[in-house]
Coordinates of C-alpha atoms and ligand atoms in Angstrom, one line a residue:
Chain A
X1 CA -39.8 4.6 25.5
X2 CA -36.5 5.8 24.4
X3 CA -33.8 4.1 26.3
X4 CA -30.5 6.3 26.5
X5 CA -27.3 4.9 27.6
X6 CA -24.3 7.1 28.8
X7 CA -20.7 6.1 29.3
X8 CA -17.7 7.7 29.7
X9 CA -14.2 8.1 32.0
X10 CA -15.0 8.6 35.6
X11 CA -15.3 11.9 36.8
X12 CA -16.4 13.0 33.1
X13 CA -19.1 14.8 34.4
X14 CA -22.0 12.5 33.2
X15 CA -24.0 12.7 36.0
X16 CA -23.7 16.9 36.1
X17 CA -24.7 17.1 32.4
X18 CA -27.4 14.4 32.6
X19 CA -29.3 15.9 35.9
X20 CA -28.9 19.2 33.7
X21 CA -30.4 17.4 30.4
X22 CA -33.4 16.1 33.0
X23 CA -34.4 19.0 34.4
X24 CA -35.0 20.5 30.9
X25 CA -36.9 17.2 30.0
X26 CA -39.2 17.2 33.1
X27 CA -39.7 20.8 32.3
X28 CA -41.7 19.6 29.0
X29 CA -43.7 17.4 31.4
X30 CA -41.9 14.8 30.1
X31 CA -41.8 11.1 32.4
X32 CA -37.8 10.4 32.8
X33 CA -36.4 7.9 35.0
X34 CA -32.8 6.7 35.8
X35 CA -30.9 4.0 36.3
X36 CA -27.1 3.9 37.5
X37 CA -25.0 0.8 37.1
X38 CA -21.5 0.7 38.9
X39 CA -18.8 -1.7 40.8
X40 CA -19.1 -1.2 44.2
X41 CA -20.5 2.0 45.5
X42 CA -22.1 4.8 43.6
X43 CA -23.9 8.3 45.4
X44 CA -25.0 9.3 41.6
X45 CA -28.8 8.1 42.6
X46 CA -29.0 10.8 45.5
X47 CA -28.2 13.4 42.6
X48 CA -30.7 11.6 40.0
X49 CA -33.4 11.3 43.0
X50 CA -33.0 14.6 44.1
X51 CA -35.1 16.0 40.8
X52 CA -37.8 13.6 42.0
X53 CA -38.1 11.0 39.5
X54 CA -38.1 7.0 39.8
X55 CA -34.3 6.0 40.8
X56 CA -32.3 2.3 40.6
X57 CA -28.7 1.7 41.3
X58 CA -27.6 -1.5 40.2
X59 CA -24.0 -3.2 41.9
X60 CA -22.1 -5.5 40.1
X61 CA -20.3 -6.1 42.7
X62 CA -17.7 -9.5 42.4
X63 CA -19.3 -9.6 38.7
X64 CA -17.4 -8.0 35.3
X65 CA -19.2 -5.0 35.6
X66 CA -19.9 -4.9 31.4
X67 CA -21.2 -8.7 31.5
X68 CA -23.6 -7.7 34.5
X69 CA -24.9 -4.1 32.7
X70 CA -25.6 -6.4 29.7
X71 CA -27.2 -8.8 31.4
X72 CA -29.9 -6.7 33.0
X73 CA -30.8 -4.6 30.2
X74 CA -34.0 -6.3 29.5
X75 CA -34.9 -5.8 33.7
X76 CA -33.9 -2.3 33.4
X77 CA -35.9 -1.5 30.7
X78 CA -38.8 -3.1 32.1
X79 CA -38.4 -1.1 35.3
X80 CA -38.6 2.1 33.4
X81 CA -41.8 0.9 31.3
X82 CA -43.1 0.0 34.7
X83 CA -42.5 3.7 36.0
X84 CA -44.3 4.7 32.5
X85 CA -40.9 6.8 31.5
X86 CA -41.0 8.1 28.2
X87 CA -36.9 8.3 28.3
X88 CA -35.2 5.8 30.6
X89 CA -31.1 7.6 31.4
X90 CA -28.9 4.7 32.2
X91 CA -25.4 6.0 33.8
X92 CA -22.6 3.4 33.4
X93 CA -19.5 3.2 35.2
X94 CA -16.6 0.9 35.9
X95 CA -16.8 -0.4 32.1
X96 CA -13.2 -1.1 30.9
X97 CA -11.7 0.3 27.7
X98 CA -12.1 -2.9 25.7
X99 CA -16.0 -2.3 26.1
X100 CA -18.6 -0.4 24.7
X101 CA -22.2 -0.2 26.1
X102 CA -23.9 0.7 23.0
X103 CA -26.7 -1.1 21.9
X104 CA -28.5 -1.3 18.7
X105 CA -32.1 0.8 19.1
X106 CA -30.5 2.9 22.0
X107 CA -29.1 6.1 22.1
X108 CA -25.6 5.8 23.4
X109 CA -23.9 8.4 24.5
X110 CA -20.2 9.3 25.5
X111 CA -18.9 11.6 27.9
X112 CA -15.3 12.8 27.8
X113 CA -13.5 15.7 29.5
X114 CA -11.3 18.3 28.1
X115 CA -8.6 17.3 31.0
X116 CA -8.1 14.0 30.5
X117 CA -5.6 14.1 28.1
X118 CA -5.0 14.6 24.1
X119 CA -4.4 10.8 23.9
X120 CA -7.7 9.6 25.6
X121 CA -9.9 9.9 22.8
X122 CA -7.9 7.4 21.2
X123 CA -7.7 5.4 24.5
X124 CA -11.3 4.9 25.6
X125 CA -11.7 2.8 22.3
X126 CA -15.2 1.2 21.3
X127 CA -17.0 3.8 24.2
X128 CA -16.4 6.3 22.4
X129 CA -16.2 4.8 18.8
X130 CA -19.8 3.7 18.6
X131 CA -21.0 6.2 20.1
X132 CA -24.1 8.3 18.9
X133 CA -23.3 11.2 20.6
X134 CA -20.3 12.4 22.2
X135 CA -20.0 15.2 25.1
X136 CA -16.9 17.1 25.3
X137 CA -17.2 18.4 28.9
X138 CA -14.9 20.9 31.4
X139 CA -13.9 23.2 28.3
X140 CA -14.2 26.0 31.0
X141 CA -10.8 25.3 32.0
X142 CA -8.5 24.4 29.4
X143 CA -7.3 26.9 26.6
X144 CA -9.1 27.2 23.2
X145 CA -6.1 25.6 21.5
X146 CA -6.7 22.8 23.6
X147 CA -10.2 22.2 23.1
X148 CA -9.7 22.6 19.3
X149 CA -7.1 20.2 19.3
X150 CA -9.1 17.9 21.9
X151 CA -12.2 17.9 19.7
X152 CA -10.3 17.1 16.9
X153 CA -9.0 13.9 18.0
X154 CA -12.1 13.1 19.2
X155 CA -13.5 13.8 15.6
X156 CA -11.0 11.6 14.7
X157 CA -12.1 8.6 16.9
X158 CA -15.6 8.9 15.5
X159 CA -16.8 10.9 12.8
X160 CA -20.5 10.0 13.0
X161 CA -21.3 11.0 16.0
X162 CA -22.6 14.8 17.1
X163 CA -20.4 16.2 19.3
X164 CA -21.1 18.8 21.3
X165 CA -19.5 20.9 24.0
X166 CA -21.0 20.8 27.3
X167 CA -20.6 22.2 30.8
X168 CA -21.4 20.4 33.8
X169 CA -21.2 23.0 36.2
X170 CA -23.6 25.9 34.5
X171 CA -25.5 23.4 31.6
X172 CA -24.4 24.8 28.6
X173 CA -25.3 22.7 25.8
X174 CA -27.7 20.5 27.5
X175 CA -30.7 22.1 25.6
X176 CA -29.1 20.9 22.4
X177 CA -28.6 17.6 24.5
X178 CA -32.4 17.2 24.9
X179 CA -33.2 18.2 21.7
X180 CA -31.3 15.8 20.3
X181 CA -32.4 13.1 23.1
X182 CA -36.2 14.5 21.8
X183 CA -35.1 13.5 18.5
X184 CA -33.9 9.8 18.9
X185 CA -36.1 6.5 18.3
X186 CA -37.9 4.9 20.9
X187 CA -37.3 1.2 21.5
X188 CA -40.8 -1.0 21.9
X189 CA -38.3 -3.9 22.8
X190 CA -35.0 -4.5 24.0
X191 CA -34.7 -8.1 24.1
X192 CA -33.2 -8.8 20.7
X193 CA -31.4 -5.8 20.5
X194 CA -27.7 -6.5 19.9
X195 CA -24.6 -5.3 21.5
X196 CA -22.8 -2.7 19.3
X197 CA -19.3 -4.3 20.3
X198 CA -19.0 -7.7 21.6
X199 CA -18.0 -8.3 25.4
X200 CA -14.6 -9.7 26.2
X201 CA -14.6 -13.1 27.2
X202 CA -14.1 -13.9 31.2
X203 CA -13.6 -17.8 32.1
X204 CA -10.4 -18.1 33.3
X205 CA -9.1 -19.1 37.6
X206 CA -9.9 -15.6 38.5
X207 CA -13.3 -15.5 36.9
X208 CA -14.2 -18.1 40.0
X209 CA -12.4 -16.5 43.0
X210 CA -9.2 -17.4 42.7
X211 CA -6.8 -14.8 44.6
X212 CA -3.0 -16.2 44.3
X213 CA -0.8 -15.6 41.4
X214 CA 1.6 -17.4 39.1
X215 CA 1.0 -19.9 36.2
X216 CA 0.2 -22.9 38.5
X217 CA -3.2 -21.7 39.5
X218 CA -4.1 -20.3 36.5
X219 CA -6.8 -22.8 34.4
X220 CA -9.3 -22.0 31.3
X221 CA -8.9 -19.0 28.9
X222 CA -5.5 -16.9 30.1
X223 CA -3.8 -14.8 27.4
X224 CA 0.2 -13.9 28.1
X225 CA 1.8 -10.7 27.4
X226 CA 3.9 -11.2 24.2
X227 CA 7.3 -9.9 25.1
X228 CA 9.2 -10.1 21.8
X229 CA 12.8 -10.2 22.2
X230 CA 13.2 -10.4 26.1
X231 CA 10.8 -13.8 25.6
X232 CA 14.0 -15.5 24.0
X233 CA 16.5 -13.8 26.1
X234 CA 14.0 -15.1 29.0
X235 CA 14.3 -19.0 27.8
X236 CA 18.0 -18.9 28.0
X237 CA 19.1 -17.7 30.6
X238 CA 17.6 -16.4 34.2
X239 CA 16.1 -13.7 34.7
X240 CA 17.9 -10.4 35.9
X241 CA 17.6 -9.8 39.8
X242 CA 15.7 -7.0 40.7
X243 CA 18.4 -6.6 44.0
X244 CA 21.6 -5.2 42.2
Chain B
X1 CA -16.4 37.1 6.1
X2 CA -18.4 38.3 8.7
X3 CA -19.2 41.9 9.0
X4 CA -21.3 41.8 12.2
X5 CA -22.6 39.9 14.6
X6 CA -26.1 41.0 16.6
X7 CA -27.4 39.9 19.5
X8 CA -31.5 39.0 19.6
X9 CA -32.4 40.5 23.5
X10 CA -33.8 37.8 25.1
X11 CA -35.1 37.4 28.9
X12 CA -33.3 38.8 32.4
X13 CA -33.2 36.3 35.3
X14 CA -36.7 37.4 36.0
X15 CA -38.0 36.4 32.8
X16 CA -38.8 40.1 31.8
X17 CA -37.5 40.9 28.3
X18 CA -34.0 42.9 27.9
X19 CA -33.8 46.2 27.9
X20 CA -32.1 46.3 25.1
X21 CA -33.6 44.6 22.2
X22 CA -30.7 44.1 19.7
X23 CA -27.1 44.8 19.9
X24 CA -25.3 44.7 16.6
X25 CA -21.2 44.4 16.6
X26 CA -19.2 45.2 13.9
X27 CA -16.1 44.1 12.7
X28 CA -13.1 45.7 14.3
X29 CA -15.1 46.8 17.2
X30 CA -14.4 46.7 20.6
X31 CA -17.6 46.1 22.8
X32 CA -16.9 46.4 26.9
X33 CA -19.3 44.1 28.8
X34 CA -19.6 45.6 32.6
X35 CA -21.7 44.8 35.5
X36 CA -21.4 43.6 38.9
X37 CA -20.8 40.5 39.7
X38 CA -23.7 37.7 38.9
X39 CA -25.1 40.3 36.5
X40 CA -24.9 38.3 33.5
X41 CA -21.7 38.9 31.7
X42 CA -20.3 35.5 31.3
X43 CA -23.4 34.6 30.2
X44 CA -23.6 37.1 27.4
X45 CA -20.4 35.8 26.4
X46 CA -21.3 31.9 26.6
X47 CA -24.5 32.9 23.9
X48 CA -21.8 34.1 21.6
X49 CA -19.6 31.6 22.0
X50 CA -22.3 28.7 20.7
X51 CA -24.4 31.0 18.3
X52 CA -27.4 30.7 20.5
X53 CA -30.6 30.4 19.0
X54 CA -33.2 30.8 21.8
X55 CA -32.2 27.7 23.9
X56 CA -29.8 29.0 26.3
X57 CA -30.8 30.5 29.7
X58 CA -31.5 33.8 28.3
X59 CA -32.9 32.8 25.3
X60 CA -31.0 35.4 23.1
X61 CA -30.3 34.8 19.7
X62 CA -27.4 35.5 17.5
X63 CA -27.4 36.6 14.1
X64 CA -23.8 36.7 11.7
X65 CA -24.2 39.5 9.1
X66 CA -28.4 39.4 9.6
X67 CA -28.7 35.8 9.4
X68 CA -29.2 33.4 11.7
X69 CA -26.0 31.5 12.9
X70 CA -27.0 28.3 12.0
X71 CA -28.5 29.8 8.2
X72 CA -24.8 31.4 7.7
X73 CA -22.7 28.3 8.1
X74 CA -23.2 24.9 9.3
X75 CA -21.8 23.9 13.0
X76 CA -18.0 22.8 11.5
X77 CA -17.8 26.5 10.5
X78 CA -19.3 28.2 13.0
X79 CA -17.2 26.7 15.5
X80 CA -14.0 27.9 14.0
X81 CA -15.5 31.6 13.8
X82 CA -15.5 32.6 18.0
X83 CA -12.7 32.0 20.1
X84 CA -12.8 32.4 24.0
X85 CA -10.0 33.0 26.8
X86 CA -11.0 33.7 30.2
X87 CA -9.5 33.8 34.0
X88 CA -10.7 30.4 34.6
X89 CA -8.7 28.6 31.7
X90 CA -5.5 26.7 32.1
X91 CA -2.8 25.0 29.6
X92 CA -3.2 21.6 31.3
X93 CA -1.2 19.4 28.2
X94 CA 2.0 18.1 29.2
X95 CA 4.3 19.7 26.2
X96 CA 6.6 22.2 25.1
X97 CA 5.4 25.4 24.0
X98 CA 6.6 25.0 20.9
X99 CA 5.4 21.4 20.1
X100 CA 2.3 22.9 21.3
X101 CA 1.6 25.5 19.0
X102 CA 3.0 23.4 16.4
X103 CA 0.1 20.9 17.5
X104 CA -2.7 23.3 17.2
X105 CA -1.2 24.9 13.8
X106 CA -1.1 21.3 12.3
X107 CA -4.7 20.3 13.7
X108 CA -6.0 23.5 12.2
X109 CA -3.9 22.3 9.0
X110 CA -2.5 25.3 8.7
X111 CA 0.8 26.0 6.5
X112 CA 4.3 26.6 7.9
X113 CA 3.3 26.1 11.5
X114 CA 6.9 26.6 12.7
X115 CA 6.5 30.1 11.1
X116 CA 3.1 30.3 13.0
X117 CA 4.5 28.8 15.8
X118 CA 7.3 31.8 16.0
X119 CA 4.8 34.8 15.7
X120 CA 2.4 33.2 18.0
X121 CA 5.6 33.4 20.4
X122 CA 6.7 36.6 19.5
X123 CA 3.3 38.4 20.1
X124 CA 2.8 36.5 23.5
X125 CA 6.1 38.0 24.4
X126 CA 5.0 41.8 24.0
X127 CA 2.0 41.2 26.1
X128 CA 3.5 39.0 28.7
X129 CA 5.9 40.2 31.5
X130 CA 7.6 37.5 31.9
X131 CA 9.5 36.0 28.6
X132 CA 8.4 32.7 27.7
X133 CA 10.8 30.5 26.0
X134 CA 9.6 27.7 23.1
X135 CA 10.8 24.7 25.0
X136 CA 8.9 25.5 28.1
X137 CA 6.4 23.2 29.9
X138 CA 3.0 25.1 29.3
X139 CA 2.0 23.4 32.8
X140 CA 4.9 25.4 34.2
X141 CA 3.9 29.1 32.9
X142 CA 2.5 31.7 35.2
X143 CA -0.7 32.9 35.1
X144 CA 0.8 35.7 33.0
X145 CA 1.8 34.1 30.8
X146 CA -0.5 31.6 30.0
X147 CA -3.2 34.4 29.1
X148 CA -0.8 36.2 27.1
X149 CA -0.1 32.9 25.0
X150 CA -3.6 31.9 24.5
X151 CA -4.4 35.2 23.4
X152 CA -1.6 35.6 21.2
X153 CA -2.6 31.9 20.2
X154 CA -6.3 33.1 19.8
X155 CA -5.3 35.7 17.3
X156 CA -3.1 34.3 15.2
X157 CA -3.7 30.2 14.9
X158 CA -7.3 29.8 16.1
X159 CA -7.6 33.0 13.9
X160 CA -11.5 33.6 15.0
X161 CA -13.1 36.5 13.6
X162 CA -15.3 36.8 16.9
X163 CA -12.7 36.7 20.0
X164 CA -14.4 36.8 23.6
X165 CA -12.2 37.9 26.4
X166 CA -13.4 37.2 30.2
X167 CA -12.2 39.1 32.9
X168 CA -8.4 39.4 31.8
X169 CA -7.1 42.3 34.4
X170 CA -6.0 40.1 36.7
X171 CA -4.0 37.9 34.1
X172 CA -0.7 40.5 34.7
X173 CA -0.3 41.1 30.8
X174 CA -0.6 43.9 28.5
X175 CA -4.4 44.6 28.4
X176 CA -3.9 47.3 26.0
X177 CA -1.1 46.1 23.8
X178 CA -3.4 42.9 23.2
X179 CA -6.2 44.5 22.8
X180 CA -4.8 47.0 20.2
X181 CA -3.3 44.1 18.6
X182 CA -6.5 42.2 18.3
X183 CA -8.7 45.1 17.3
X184 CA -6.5 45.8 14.7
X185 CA -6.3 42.2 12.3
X186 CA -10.1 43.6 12.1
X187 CA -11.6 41.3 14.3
X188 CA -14.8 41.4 16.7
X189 CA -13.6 41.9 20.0
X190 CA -16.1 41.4 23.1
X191 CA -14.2 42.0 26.6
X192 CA -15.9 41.4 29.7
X193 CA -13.6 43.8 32.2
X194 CA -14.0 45.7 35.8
X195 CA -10.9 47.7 34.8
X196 CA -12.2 51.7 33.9
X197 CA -9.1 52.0 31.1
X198 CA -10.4 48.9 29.3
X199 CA -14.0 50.0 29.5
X200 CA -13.3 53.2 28.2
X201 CA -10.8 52.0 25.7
X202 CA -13.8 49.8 24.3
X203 CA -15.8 51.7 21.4
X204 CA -18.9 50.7 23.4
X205 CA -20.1 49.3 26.7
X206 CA -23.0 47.2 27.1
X207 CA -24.2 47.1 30.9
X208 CA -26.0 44.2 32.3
X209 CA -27.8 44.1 35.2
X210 CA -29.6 41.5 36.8
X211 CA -29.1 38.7 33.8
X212 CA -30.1 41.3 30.8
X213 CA -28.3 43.9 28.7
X214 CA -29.4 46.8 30.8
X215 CA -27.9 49.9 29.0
X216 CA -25.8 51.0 25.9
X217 CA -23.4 53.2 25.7
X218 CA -21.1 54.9 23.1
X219 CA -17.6 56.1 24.2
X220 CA -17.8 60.1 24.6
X221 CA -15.4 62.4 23.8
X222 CA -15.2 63.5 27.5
X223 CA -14.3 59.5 28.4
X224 CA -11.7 59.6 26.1
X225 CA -10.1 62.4 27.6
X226 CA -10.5 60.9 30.6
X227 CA -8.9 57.6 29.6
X228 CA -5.8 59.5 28.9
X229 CA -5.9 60.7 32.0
X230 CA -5.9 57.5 33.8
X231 CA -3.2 56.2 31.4
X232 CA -1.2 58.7 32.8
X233 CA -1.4 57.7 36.4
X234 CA -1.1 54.3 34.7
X235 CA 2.2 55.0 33.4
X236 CA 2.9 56.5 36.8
X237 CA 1.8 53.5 39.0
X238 CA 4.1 51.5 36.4
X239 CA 7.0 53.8 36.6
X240 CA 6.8 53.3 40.4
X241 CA 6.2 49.7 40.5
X242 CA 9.5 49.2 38.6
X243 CA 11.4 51.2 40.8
X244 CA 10.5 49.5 43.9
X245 CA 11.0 46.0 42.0
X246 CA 14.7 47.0 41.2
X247 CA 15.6 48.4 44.6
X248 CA 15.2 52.1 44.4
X249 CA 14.2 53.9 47.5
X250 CA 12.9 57.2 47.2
X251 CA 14.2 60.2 48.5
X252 CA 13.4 63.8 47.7
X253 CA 15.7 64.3 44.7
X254 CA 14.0 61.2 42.8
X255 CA 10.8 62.7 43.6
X256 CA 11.9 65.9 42.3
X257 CA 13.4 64.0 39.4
X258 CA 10.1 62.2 38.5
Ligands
GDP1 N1 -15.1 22.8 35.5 C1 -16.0 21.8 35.2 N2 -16.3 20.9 36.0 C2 -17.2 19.9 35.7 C3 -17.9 20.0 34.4 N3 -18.7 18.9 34.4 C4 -18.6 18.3 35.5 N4 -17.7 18.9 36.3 C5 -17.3 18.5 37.7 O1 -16.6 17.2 37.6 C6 -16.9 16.4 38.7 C7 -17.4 15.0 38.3 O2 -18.6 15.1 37.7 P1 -19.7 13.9 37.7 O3 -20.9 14.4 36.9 O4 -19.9 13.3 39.0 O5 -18.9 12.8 36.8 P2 -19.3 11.3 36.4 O6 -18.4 10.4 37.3 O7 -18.9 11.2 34.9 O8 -20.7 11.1 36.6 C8 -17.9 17.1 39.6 O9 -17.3 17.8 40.6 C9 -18.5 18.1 38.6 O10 -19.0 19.3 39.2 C10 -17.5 21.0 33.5 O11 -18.0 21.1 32.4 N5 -16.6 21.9 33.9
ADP2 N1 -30.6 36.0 31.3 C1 -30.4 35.1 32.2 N2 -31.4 34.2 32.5 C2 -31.2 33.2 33.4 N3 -30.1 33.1 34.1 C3 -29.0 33.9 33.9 C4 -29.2 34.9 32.9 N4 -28.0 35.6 32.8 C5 -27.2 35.0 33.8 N5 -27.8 34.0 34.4 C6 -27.2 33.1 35.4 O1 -26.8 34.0 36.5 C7 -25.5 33.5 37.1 C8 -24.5 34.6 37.0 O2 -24.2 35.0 35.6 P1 -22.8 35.2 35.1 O3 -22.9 35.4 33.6 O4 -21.8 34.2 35.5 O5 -22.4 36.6 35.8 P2 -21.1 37.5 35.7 O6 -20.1 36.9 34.7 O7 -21.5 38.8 35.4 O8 -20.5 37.4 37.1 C9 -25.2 32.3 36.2 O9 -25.5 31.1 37.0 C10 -26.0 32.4 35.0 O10 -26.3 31.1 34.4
MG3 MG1 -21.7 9.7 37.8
MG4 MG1 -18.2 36.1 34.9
ZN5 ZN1 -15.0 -4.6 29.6
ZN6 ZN1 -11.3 -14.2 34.6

């Protein structure tokens, strides 16, 4: 089975260029199912259901959404080798910026989109940087110069990766997408496959429920924001009121 | 260099094969793409714009100078050779139009932007309406003048051999002047337009109908003459326009005048 992970922003258009990809890919007779992993609420599985393939949506609800999408992996996979898919589509959402889902025998791939800014591709971090395969999506609406100078700097970010342009709305470029999909390994086993980019770690007051704020009910691992000058100007005298 | 581009015919919307097998384009040609709407023009346009090899839609294929896209330069290249505005596109960076173009000059590592920068201005200037100044928001331009500064961008720092135009009428610049312009630096120009004067200004018009290139057609003689014609009543409709805009009413001696 090859096991294909996609990330990106929200609202990239993942879901548009995926259910595009798909439809090619059942086309071939090929088995595909899909999984979607989010925070609280997703509608993404009526879109992936709709093509009439197997479908699971998986909640991470009060959990760090990146610890809970890499601690199912393994079930996931053996839900889509119990469905006999010969490509399992896993859509992420709600990962942070410090995290990256890619893992090592997978096919990760990243959407981005041509609106969300020249400074993004340099934003989104590890997502994007290990990345196998980057989409540049919504081109349809931006300027040439803009998508030059958008791919560029996501060229920049990671030069191993294909990128290709894509378009949610009409599917342009998601032949190439499945060709390349076609093209990538299958994975006989996902447990002992390693994370491409560590997790961040999460044990600190908040980690267990904890709702109030200010040092005194904070415990275990909390990091402060380094404030430079204004730390010593802080220690000597009070702070300036906010009331002028 | 590229001397010409052709389009493989591939299938309509019914999965019948094109009427028209191959269209070749040179360069410095205009080529009109008409057709009503949902016949397929955008599309032809889309299979230029990615040097489709049989996997889009229609399953066309492209050639550059008789070879295969892909066989004349790899994907870096090829990218850099067909540049696209359409009706649909907006500036959406948050930048002066001069930091802008510097931006895209620089990106495209491209000496003397400033220089660059200045022409790129210039030109969009003659086809806009409206003058656009260098420390303008781009998120602030009109319509107007938007198109006329990513076609003036287009032509000089994207500096694509293949330039695609989409439905531009509406875009309140200069059709011809850019047009002219672009068709001149020798490039390939394909313009998807409703407007007659553009059509007819076009070398050739391809028609599409129903998803496939339907019918090819040289400009005649006759359409030429007839293109002056409507340039005329063009002129007139212009002449008029501005009149009204500054304040003029009309009374019999101004229609005498005119
Ligand atoms: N104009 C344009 N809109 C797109 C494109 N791709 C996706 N969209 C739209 O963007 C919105 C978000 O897409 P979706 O696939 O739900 O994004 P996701 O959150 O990344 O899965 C939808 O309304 C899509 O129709 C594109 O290439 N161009
Ligand atoms: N040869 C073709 N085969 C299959 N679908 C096509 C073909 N040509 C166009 N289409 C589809 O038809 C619709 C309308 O085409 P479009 O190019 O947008 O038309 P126009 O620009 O002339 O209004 C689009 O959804 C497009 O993907
Ligand atoms: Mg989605
Ligand atoms: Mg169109
Ligand atoms: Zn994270
Ligand atoms: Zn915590």
């Amino acid at each position: 089975m090859r096991f294909i992970i996609v990330s990106g922003p929200p609202s990239a258009g993942k879901t548009a260029v995926m259910i595009h990809t798909i439809r090619h890919l059942l086309k071939d007779g090929i088995k595909v199912a899909a999984c979607k992993i989010d925070c609280l609420k997703t509608s993404d599985d009526d879109n992936y259901r709709a093509l009439g393939i197997p479908v699971a949506v998986g909640l991470s609800e009060y959990l760090c959404p990146d610890h809970f999408f890499a601690a199912n992996l393994e079930e996931i996979y053996a839900w889509g080798s119990y469905h006999g898919a010969e490509i399992l589509i896993l859509e992420t959402a709600g990962l942070c910026h410090r995290c990256a889902p890619a893992v090592q025998g997978c096919q990760s791939i990243c959407v981005i989109d041509n609106l969300s800014g020249i400074d993004t591709p340099q934003k989104v971090g590890p997502m994007l940087s290990t990345a196998d395969v980057v989409l540049i999506s919504k081109g349809d609406v931006v300027s040439q110069a803009e998508r030059e100078v958008f791919r560029q700097r996501v060229e920049m970010a990671n030069p191993d990766a294909a990128v290709l342009s894509v378009n949610g709305l009409n599917g342009q470029g998601s032949l190439k997408l499945k060709k390349i999909i076609m093209e990538s390994a299958s994975v006989n086993r996902i447990e002992g496959q390693e994370l491409r980019c560590s997790m961040p770690a999460a044990i600190c007051s908040y980690c267990t429920g904890e709702t109030m704020i200010g040092s005194s009910y904070q415990m275990g691992n909390v990091k402060k924001v380094d404030f430079g000058k204004f730390e010593k100007m802080r220690s000597k005298e009070p702070l300036p009121s906010s009331d002028v | 260099m590229i001397d010409s581009i052709s389009v493989i015919g591939g299938k309509d919307k019914d999965g019948a094969a094109e009427a028209i097998p191959l269209l070749d384009i040179r360069a410095g040609e205009i080529l009109a793409v008409v057709g009503t709407t949902g016949s397929g023009k955008s599309m032809l346009i889309a299979d230029i714009e990615q040097w489709a090899d049989g996997e889009t839609p229609s399953q066309r294929r492209i050639l550059i100078n008789q070879m295969p896209a892909g066989e004349f330069a790899d994907d870096r290249v090829l990218r850099g050779m067909a540049a696209e505005v359409s009706q649909n596109m907006n500036f959406v960076m948050d930048m002066s139009v001069k930091d802008f173009l510097n931006l895209h000059a620089c990106s495209r590592h491209l000496e003397q932007a400033e220089m660059l920068a200045e022409q790129v201005l210039n030109y969009a200037n003659r086809l806009s309406g409206e003058p656009i100044g260098s420390q303008d928001k781009l998120t602030v331009l009109s319509g107007g003048q938007s198109r006329a500064l990513m076609v003036a961008d287009v032509a000089l720092i994207s500096d694509a051999p293949v330039v695609l135009l989409d439905e531009l009428e509406n875009a309140g610049i200069d059709r011809l002047a850019a047009l002219k312009g672009l068709a001149l630096q020798n490039k390939i120009v394909v313009l998807v337009t409703h407007d007659p004067m553009l059509a007819l200004l076009a070398d050739r018009r391809v028609v599409m109908k129903n998803g496939g290139m339907f019918k090819l057609h040289s400009t005649t003689p006759e359409e030429k003459l007839l293109l002056k014609k409507l340039e005329q009543s063009n002129r007139q409709i212009s002449f008029w326009r501005e009149q009204l805009r500054l304040g003029f009413t009309v009374n019999e001696e101004a229609l005498k005048q005119y």
